[in-house]
mmCIF file of C-alpha atoms and ligand atoms in Angstrom:
data_model
loop_
_atom_site.group_PDB
_atom_site.id
_atom_site.type_symbol
_atom_site.label_atom_id
_atom_site.label_comp_id
_atom_site.label_asym_id
_atom_site.label_seq_id
_atom_site.Cartn_x
_atom_site.Cartn_y
_atom_site.Cartn_z
ATOM 1 C CA MET A 1 -83.055 -67.312 11.407
ATOM 2 C CA ARG A 2 -86.990 -67.032 11.256
ATOM 3 C CA ALA A 3 -88.961 -69.276 9.082
ATOM 4 C CA LEU A 4 -92.580 -68.810 8.196
ATOM 5 C CA VAL A 5 -94.207 -72.190 8.323
ATOM 6 C CA LEU A 6 -97.123 -72.716 5.987
ATOM 7 C CA SER A 7 -99.338 -75.690 5.478
ATOM 8 C CA ASP A 8 -102.506 -77.183 3.886
ATOM 9 C CA ILE A 9 -103.195 -73.956 1.773
ATOM 10 C CA HIS A 10 -105.854 -75.967 -0.270
ATOM 11 C CA ALA A 11 -106.122 -73.581 -3.270
ATOM 12 C CA ASN A 12 -107.648 -70.831 -1.012
ATOM 13 C CA ILE A 13 -106.014 -67.578 -2.209
ATOM 14 C CA ASP A 14 -108.091 -65.496 0.055
ATOM 15 C CA ALA A 15 -106.650 -67.173 3.273
ATOM 16 C CA LEU A 16 -103.247 -67.210 1.760
ATOM 17 C CA ASP A 17 -103.314 -63.395 1.164
ATOM 18 C CA ALA A 18 -104.459 -62.723 4.547
ATOM 19 C CA VAL A 19 -101.768 -64.821 6.091
ATOM 20 C CA MET A 20 -98.965 -63.256 3.843
ATOM 21 C CA ALA A 21 -100.298 -59.611 4.726
ATOM 22 C CA SER A 22 -100.013 -60.362 8.342
ATOM 23 C CA ALA A 23 -96.908 -62.438 8.403
ATOM 24 C CA PRO A 24 -94.050 -61.220 10.753
ATOM 25 C CA PRO A 25 -90.590 -60.593 9.101
ATOM 26 C CA HIS A 26 -88.925 -63.851 8.111
ATOM 27 C CA ASP A 27 -85.741 -65.105 6.340
ATOM 28 C CA ALA A 28 -87.294 -68.308 4.956
ATOM 29 C CA VAL A 29 -90.628 -69.965 4.085
ATOM 30 C CA TRP A 30 -91.167 -73.716 4.723
ATOM 31 C CA ASN A 31 -94.348 -75.125 3.091
ATOM 32 C CA LEU A 32 -95.657 -78.446 4.281
ATOM 33 C CA GLY A 33 -97.708 -79.310 1.311
ATOM 34 C CA ASP A 34 -101.413 -79.696 0.219
ATOM 35 C CA ILE A 35 -100.979 -76.567 -1.667
ATOM 36 C CA ALA A 36 -103.949 -77.508 -4.171
ATOM 37 C CA GLY A 37 -107.086 -79.374 -3.733
ATOM 38 C CA TYR A 38 -110.536 -78.333 -2.377
ATOM 39 C CA GLY A 39 -110.306 -74.621 -2.971
ATOM 40 C CA ALA A 40 -111.315 -72.710 -6.163
ATOM 41 C CA THR A 41 -107.981 -70.880 -6.871
ATOM 42 C CA PRO A 42 -105.230 -73.410 -7.520
ATOM 43 C CA ASN A 43 -103.318 -71.546 -10.003
ATOM 44 C CA ALA A 44 -103.318 -68.400 -7.974
ATOM 45 C CA VAL A 45 -102.077 -70.167 -4.947
ATOM 46 C CA VAL A 46 -99.398 -72.390 -6.835
ATOM 47 C CA ASP A 47 -98.214 -69.107 -8.499
ATOM 48 C CA GLN A 48 -97.783 -67.297 -5.150
ATOM 49 C CA VAL A 49 -95.989 -70.360 -3.502
ATOM 50 C CA ARG A 50 -93.654 -70.697 -6.408
ATOM 51 C CA ALA A 51 -92.757 -66.971 -6.150
ATOM 52 C CA MET A 52 -91.819 -67.528 -2.461
ATOM 53 C CA HIS A 53 -88.971 -69.736 -3.503
ATOM 54 C CA GLY A 54 -89.155 -71.596 -0.109
ATOM 55 C CA VAL A 55 -88.652 -75.219 0.911
ATOM 56 C CA VAL A 56 -91.819 -77.179 -0.116
ATOM 57 C CA VAL A 57 -92.651 -80.842 0.562
ATOM 58 C CA ARG A 58 -95.528 -82.393 -1.362
ATOM 59 C CA GLY A 59 -98.880 -83.366 0.215
ATOM 60 C CA ASN A 60 -101.213 -86.156 -0.899
ATOM 61 C CA HIS A 61 -103.507 -83.722 -2.651
ATOM 62 C CA ASP A 62 -100.577 -82.279 -4.545
ATOM 63 C CA ARG A 63 -99.917 -85.900 -5.884
ATOM 64 C CA VAL A 64 -103.478 -86.243 -6.958
ATOM 65 C CA CYS A 65 -104.129 -82.991 -8.264
ATOM 66 C CA SER A 66 -100.944 -83.258 -10.388
ATOM 67 C CA GLY A 67 -101.979 -86.714 -11.877
ATOM 68 C CA LEU A 68 -99.097 -88.331 -10.112
ATOM 69 C CA GLU A 69 -101.664 -90.641 -8.532
ATOM 70 C CA SER A 70 -105.312 -91.488 -9.194
ATOM 71 C CA GLY A 71 -106.799 -90.676 -5.818
ATOM 72 C CA GLY A 72 -108.296 -94.108 -5.307
ATOM 73 C CA ASN A 73 -108.181 -93.695 -1.626
ATOM 74 C CA PHE A 74 -109.766 -90.247 -1.713
ATOM 75 C CA ASN A 75 -113.359 -89.624 -0.554
ATOM 76 C CA PRO A 76 -115.855 -88.643 -3.281
ATOM 77 C CA ILE A 77 -115.782 -84.854 -2.309
ATOM 78 C CA ALA A 78 -111.862 -84.771 -2.322
ATOM 79 C CA LEU A 79 -111.714 -86.618 -5.590
ATOM 80 C CA ALA A 80 -114.318 -84.459 -7.309
ATOM 81 C CA ALA A 81 -112.232 -81.415 -6.160
ATOM 82 C CA ALA A 82 -108.876 -83.043 -7.215
ATOM 83 C CA ARG A 83 -110.271 -83.984 -10.834
ATOM 84 C CA TRP A 84 -111.712 -80.336 -11.188
ATOM 85 C CA THR A 85 -108.225 -79.048 -9.932
ATOM 86 C CA GLN A 86 -106.527 -81.057 -12.673
ATOM 87 C CA THR A 87 -108.627 -79.485 -15.446
ATOM 88 C CA GLN A 88 -107.733 -75.922 -14.089
ATOM 89 C CA LEU A 89 -103.920 -76.268 -13.374
ATOM 90 C CA THR A 90 -101.702 -74.819 -16.051
ATOM 91 C CA PRO A 91 -99.289 -77.186 -17.502
ATOM 92 C CA GLU A 92 -96.474 -75.500 -15.677
ATOM 93 C CA ASN A 93 -97.996 -75.650 -12.430
ATOM 94 C CA GLN A 94 -99.021 -79.273 -12.820
ATOM 95 C CA LEU A 95 -95.513 -79.902 -13.482
ATOM 96 C CA TRP A 96 -94.219 -78.054 -10.662
ATOM 97 C CA LEU A 97 -96.573 -79.977 -8.249
ATOM 98 C CA ARG A 98 -95.402 -83.310 -9.745
ATOM 99 C CA GLU A 99 -91.977 -82.594 -8.798
ATOM 100 C CA LEU A 100 -92.211 -81.450 -5.378
ATOM 101 C CA ALA A 101 -90.115 -83.199 -2.852
ATOM 102 C CA LYS A 102 -91.286 -86.065 -0.715
ATOM 103 C CA GLY A 103 -90.572 -85.310 3.017
ATOM 104 C CA PRO A 104 -88.754 -85.343 5.273
ATOM 105 C CA VAL A 105 -86.991 -82.321 3.884
ATOM 106 C CA SER A 106 -84.252 -80.674 5.992
ATOM 107 C CA PRO A 107 -83.856 -76.923 5.442
ATOM 108 C CA LYS A 108 -80.315 -75.687 5.340
ATOM 109 C CA GLU A 109 -80.762 -73.624 8.446
ATOM 110 C CA GLY A 110 -82.762 -73.874 11.570
ATOM 111 C CA ARG A 111 -82.240 -77.539 12.852
ATOM 112 C CA ALA A 112 -85.448 -78.832 12.045
ATOM 113 C CA LEU A 113 -87.322 -81.190 9.530
ATOM 114 C CA CYS A 114 -90.480 -80.586 7.387
ATOM 115 C CA VAL A 115 -92.944 -83.334 6.500
ATOM 116 C CA HIS A 116 -96.474 -83.476 5.214
ATOM 117 C CA GLY A 117 -97.757 -86.334 7.329
ATOM 118 C CA SER A 118 -95.090 -87.719 9.621
ATOM 119 C CA LEU A 119 -91.497 -88.858 9.796
ATOM 120 C CA ARG A 120 -92.546 -92.428 8.984
ATOM 121 C CA HIS A 121 -94.901 -91.806 6.231
ATOM 122 C CA GLU A 122 -95.914 -88.772 4.123
ATOM 123 C CA ASP A 123 -99.716 -89.826 4.428
ATOM 124 C CA GLU A 124 -99.577 -90.657 8.141
ATOM 125 C CA TYR A 125 -102.157 -88.546 10.296
ATOM 126 C CA LEU A 126 -100.550 -87.481 13.633
ATOM 127 C CA LEU A 127 -103.596 -87.015 15.779
ATOM 128 C CA SER A 128 -102.867 -88.562 19.171
ATOM 129 C CA THR A 129 -100.035 -88.799 21.771
ATOM 130 C CA GLN A 130 -99.765 -92.513 20.902
ATOM 131 C CA GLU A 131 -99.106 -91.617 17.244
ATOM 132 C CA ALA A 132 -96.628 -89.044 18.298
ATOM 133 C CA ALA A 133 -94.794 -91.486 20.584
ATOM 134 C CA GLN A 134 -94.366 -93.827 17.622
ATOM 135 C CA GLN A 135 -92.244 -91.167 15.853
ATOM 136 C CA LEU A 136 -89.522 -91.396 18.430
ATOM 137 C CA PRO A 137 -87.185 -93.926 16.738
ATOM 138 C CA ALA A 138 -87.483 -91.977 13.381
ATOM 139 C CA LEU A 139 -86.812 -88.737 15.389
ATOM 140 C CA GLU A 140 -83.706 -90.135 17.072
ATOM 141 C CA ASN A 141 -82.402 -91.374 13.557
ATOM 142 C CA SER A 142 -82.889 -87.835 12.137
ATOM 143 C CA SER A 143 -80.360 -86.160 14.737
ATOM 144 C CA PRO A 144 -79.688 -83.279 15.318
ATOM 145 C CA ALA A 145 -83.249 -82.421 14.694
ATOM 146 C CA ARG A 146 -85.498 -82.557 17.649
ATOM 147 C CA LEU A 147 -88.086 -80.382 16.039
ATOM 148 C CA VAL A 148 -90.314 -81.600 13.183
ATOM 149 C CA PHE A 149 -92.867 -79.495 11.559
ATOM 150 C CA PHE A 150 -95.895 -81.538 10.080
ATOM 151 C CA GLY A 151 -99.297 -80.869 8.394
ATOM 152 C CA HIS A 152 -101.912 -83.027 6.949
ATOM 153 C CA THR A 153 -104.318 -83.034 10.012
ATOM 154 C CA HIS A 154 -105.311 -79.455 9.602
ATOM 155 C CA ILE A 155 -105.243 -79.082 13.487
ATOM 156 C CA GLN A 156 -102.816 -76.366 14.765
ATOM 157 C CA GLY A 157 -100.593 -77.416 17.750
ATOM 158 C CA GLY A 158 -98.882 -80.673 18.019
ATOM 159 C CA PHE A 159 -96.975 -82.700 20.648
ATOM 160 C CA PHE A 160 -93.926 -82.566 22.826
ATOM 161 C CA ALA A 161 -92.015 -84.899 25.088
ATOM 162 C CA GLU A 162 -88.742 -85.006 26.855
ATOM 163 C CA GLY A 163 -86.544 -88.095 25.948
ATOM 164 C CA ASN A 164 -88.657 -91.264 26.813
ATOM 165 C CA GLN A 165 -91.233 -89.555 28.847
ATOM 166 C CA PRO A 166 -94.861 -89.726 27.726
ATOM 167 C CA TRP A 167 -95.916 -87.430 24.914
ATOM 168 C CA LYS A 168 -98.123 -84.425 25.638
ATOM 169 C CA THR A 169 -100.563 -82.472 23.383
ATOM 170 C CA LEU A 170 -99.807 -78.776 22.536
ATOM 171 C CA ARG A 171 -102.663 -76.652 21.641
ATOM 172 C CA PRO A 172 -102.509 -72.914 21.413
ATOM 173 C CA GLN A 173 -104.890 -70.976 23.603
ATOM 174 C CA TYR A 174 -106.854 -68.177 22.137
ATOM 175 C CA HIS A 175 -109.387 -65.753 23.491
ATOM 176 C CA ASP A 176 -111.662 -64.901 20.614
ATOM 177 C CA HIS A 177 -112.415 -66.308 17.171
ATOM 178 C CA ASP A 178 -112.843 -63.246 15.203
ATOM 179 C CA THR A 179 -109.602 -61.167 15.404
ATOM 180 C CA ALA A 180 -105.926 -61.894 14.580
ATOM 181 C CA GLU A 181 -104.258 -63.516 17.518
ATOM 182 C CA ALA A 182 -100.859 -65.209 18.281
ATOM 183 C CA PHE A 183 -99.818 -67.783 20.859
ATOM 184 C CA ALA A 184 -95.955 -68.383 21.673
ATOM 185 C CA VAL A 185 -94.323 -71.406 22.798
ATOM 186 C CA ASP A 186 -90.694 -71.392 24.035
ATOM 187 C CA LEU A 187 -88.879 -74.667 22.900
ATOM 188 C CA ARG A 188 -87.007 -76.138 25.738
ATOM 189 C CA GLU A 189 -83.685 -77.852 25.738
ATOM 190 C CA GLY A 190 -83.940 -81.713 25.977
ATOM 191 C CA GLU A 191 -87.614 -81.728 24.540
ATOM 192 C CA ASN A 192 -88.696 -83.251 21.313
ATOM 193 C CA TYR A 193 -91.353 -81.384 19.391
ATOM 194 C CA LEU A 194 -93.782 -82.317 16.583
ATOM 195 C CA ILE A 195 -95.362 -79.009 15.627
ATOM 196 C CA ASN A 196 -98.265 -78.393 13.216
ATOM 197 C CA PRO A 197 -98.776 -74.779 12.002
ATOM 198 C CA GLY A 198 -102.360 -75.444 11.196
ATOM 199 C CA SER A 199 -104.124 -75.163 7.797
ATOM 200 C CA ILE A 200 -104.177 -71.879 6.059
ATOM 201 C CA GLY A 201 -106.996 -72.927 3.501
ATOM 202 C CA GLN A 202 -109.244 -75.366 5.383
ATOM 203 C CA PRO A 203 -108.805 -75.496 9.236
ATOM 204 C CA ARG A 204 -110.404 -78.373 10.995
ATOM 205 C CA ASP A 205 -109.867 -77.501 14.501
ATOM 206 C CA HIS A 206 -113.103 -75.705 14.884
ATOM 207 C CA ASP A 207 -111.592 -72.151 14.312
ATOM 208 C CA TRP A 208 -112.239 -70.705 10.843
ATOM 209 C CA ARG A 209 -109.266 -68.381 10.775
ATOM 210 C CA ALA A 210 -106.256 -69.175 8.634
ATOM 211 C CA ALA A 211 -103.559 -70.710 10.658
ATOM 212 C CA PHE A 212 -99.722 -70.510 10.295
ATOM 213 C CA ALA A 213 -96.596 -70.287 12.429
ATOM 214 C CA LEU A 214 -93.209 -68.536 12.848
ATOM 215 C CA TYR A 215 -90.317 -70.441 14.025
ATOM 216 C CA ASP A 216 -87.561 -68.448 15.514
ATOM 217 C CA ALA A 217 -84.508 -70.764 15.581
ATOM 218 C CA ASP A 218 -82.343 -68.429 17.654
ATOM 219 C CA ALA A 219 -84.758 -67.985 20.532
ATOM 220 C CA PRO A 220 -85.773 -70.833 20.081
ATOM 221 C CA ARG A 221 -89.524 -70.343 19.872
ATOM 222 C CA VAL A 222 -92.640 -71.108 17.836
ATOM 223 C CA VAL A 223 -95.472 -68.642 17.500
ATOM 224 C CA PHE A 224 -98.804 -69.815 16.331
ATOM 225 C CA HIS A 225 -100.988 -67.346 14.540
ATOM 226 C CA ARG A 226 -104.591 -67.110 13.583
ATOM 227 C CA VAL A 227 -106.003 -64.461 11.043
ATOM 228 C CA PRO A 228 -109.268 -63.784 9.791
ATOM 229 C CA TYR A 229 -109.985 -63.535 6.095
ATOM 230 C CA ASP A 230 -112.925 -63.144 3.705
ATOM 231 C CA VAL A 231 -114.487 -66.554 3.914
ATOM 232 C CA ARG A 232 -117.517 -65.431 2.067
ATOM 233 C CA LEU A 233 -115.365 -64.749 -1.004
ATOM 234 C CA ALA A 234 -113.755 -67.922 -0.873
ATOM 235 C CA GLN A 235 -117.102 -69.719 -0.663
ATOM 236 C CA MET A 236 -118.485 -67.704 -3.555
ATOM 237 C CA ARG A 237 -115.526 -68.934 -5.676
ATOM 238 C CA ILE A 238 -116.065 -72.512 -4.695
ATOM 239 C CA GLN A 239 -119.744 -72.254 -5.563
ATOM 240 C CA ARG A 240 -119.012 -70.520 -9.027
ATOM 241 C CA ALA A 241 -116.576 -73.197 -9.744
ATOM 242 C CA GLY A 242 -119.293 -75.842 -9.355
ATOM 243 C CA LEU A 243 -117.165 -77.603 -6.591
ATOM 244 C CA PRO A 244 -119.003 -79.622 -3.887
ATOM 245 C CA GLU A 245 -121.091 -77.321 -1.618
ATOM 246 C CA LYS A 246 -119.608 -78.781 1.505
ATOM 247 C CA LEU A 247 -116.070 -77.414 0.556
ATOM 248 C CA GLY A 248 -117.575 -73.982 1.084
ATOM 249 C CA SER A 249 -119.692 -74.440 4.039
ATOM 250 C CA ARG A 250 -117.074 -76.171 6.113
ATOM 251 C CA LEU A 251 -114.843 -73.165 5.831
ATOM 252 C CA ARG A 252 -116.830 -70.801 8.275
ATOM 253 C CA VAL A 253 -117.102 -73.542 10.937
ATOM 254 C CA GLY A 254 -113.504 -74.692 10.701
ATOM 255 C CA ARG A 255 -114.097 -78.373 10.424
HETATM 256 ZN ZN1 LIG B 301 -104.568 -81.230 3.678
#
């Protein structure tokens, strides 16, 4: 069973198209949320994600962009983008976003869990080994899963630990920042893993390329991927939509 793991597309159809064009063969698609918000093509992205018929958990931007929440805790740029997105989404796409499942969601196959933020809270950011360690009780309660896919931080990689041992950071190692690259991690028996496939539409790990992962449950193995895409086109769309300029400029620097 091979699952394509996608997260934080953020209404960037140019990045999503590049990912789907280069995605290895897979049996399922797991989407970790933040499908809408920030980017200029929310309907094109939602249409494409709906057509994948995969497992989807909602993100914080999906809740605000669909009007489920007001976004009172959003910064001004995120809020401006969410309000613009609300005016653009078709009623069908808005309703689809509103009804997305809150994580954790357990796909039928693959012995893994999908969340947007963390096992403890859908809006929690997992940025450090300390925060990863705090997930252990929830991880142990969610047996047999020893593998959680999360998003929200827009940083590809994650954390791993054996039993009660200290957690370690996992970061894919790449050689250049301009071509498509992959980095494989074999999952070892007895280890717990919190894995972030990275953000497709707005990476924040200083790498502008769209990020995703492929999980092979039989190996078992996670392969991280980065693919270049037409950033200038995505930036032009953001500019034309009248969205805040920073939402375009940040894409090229990946932060
Ligand atoms: Zn996000």
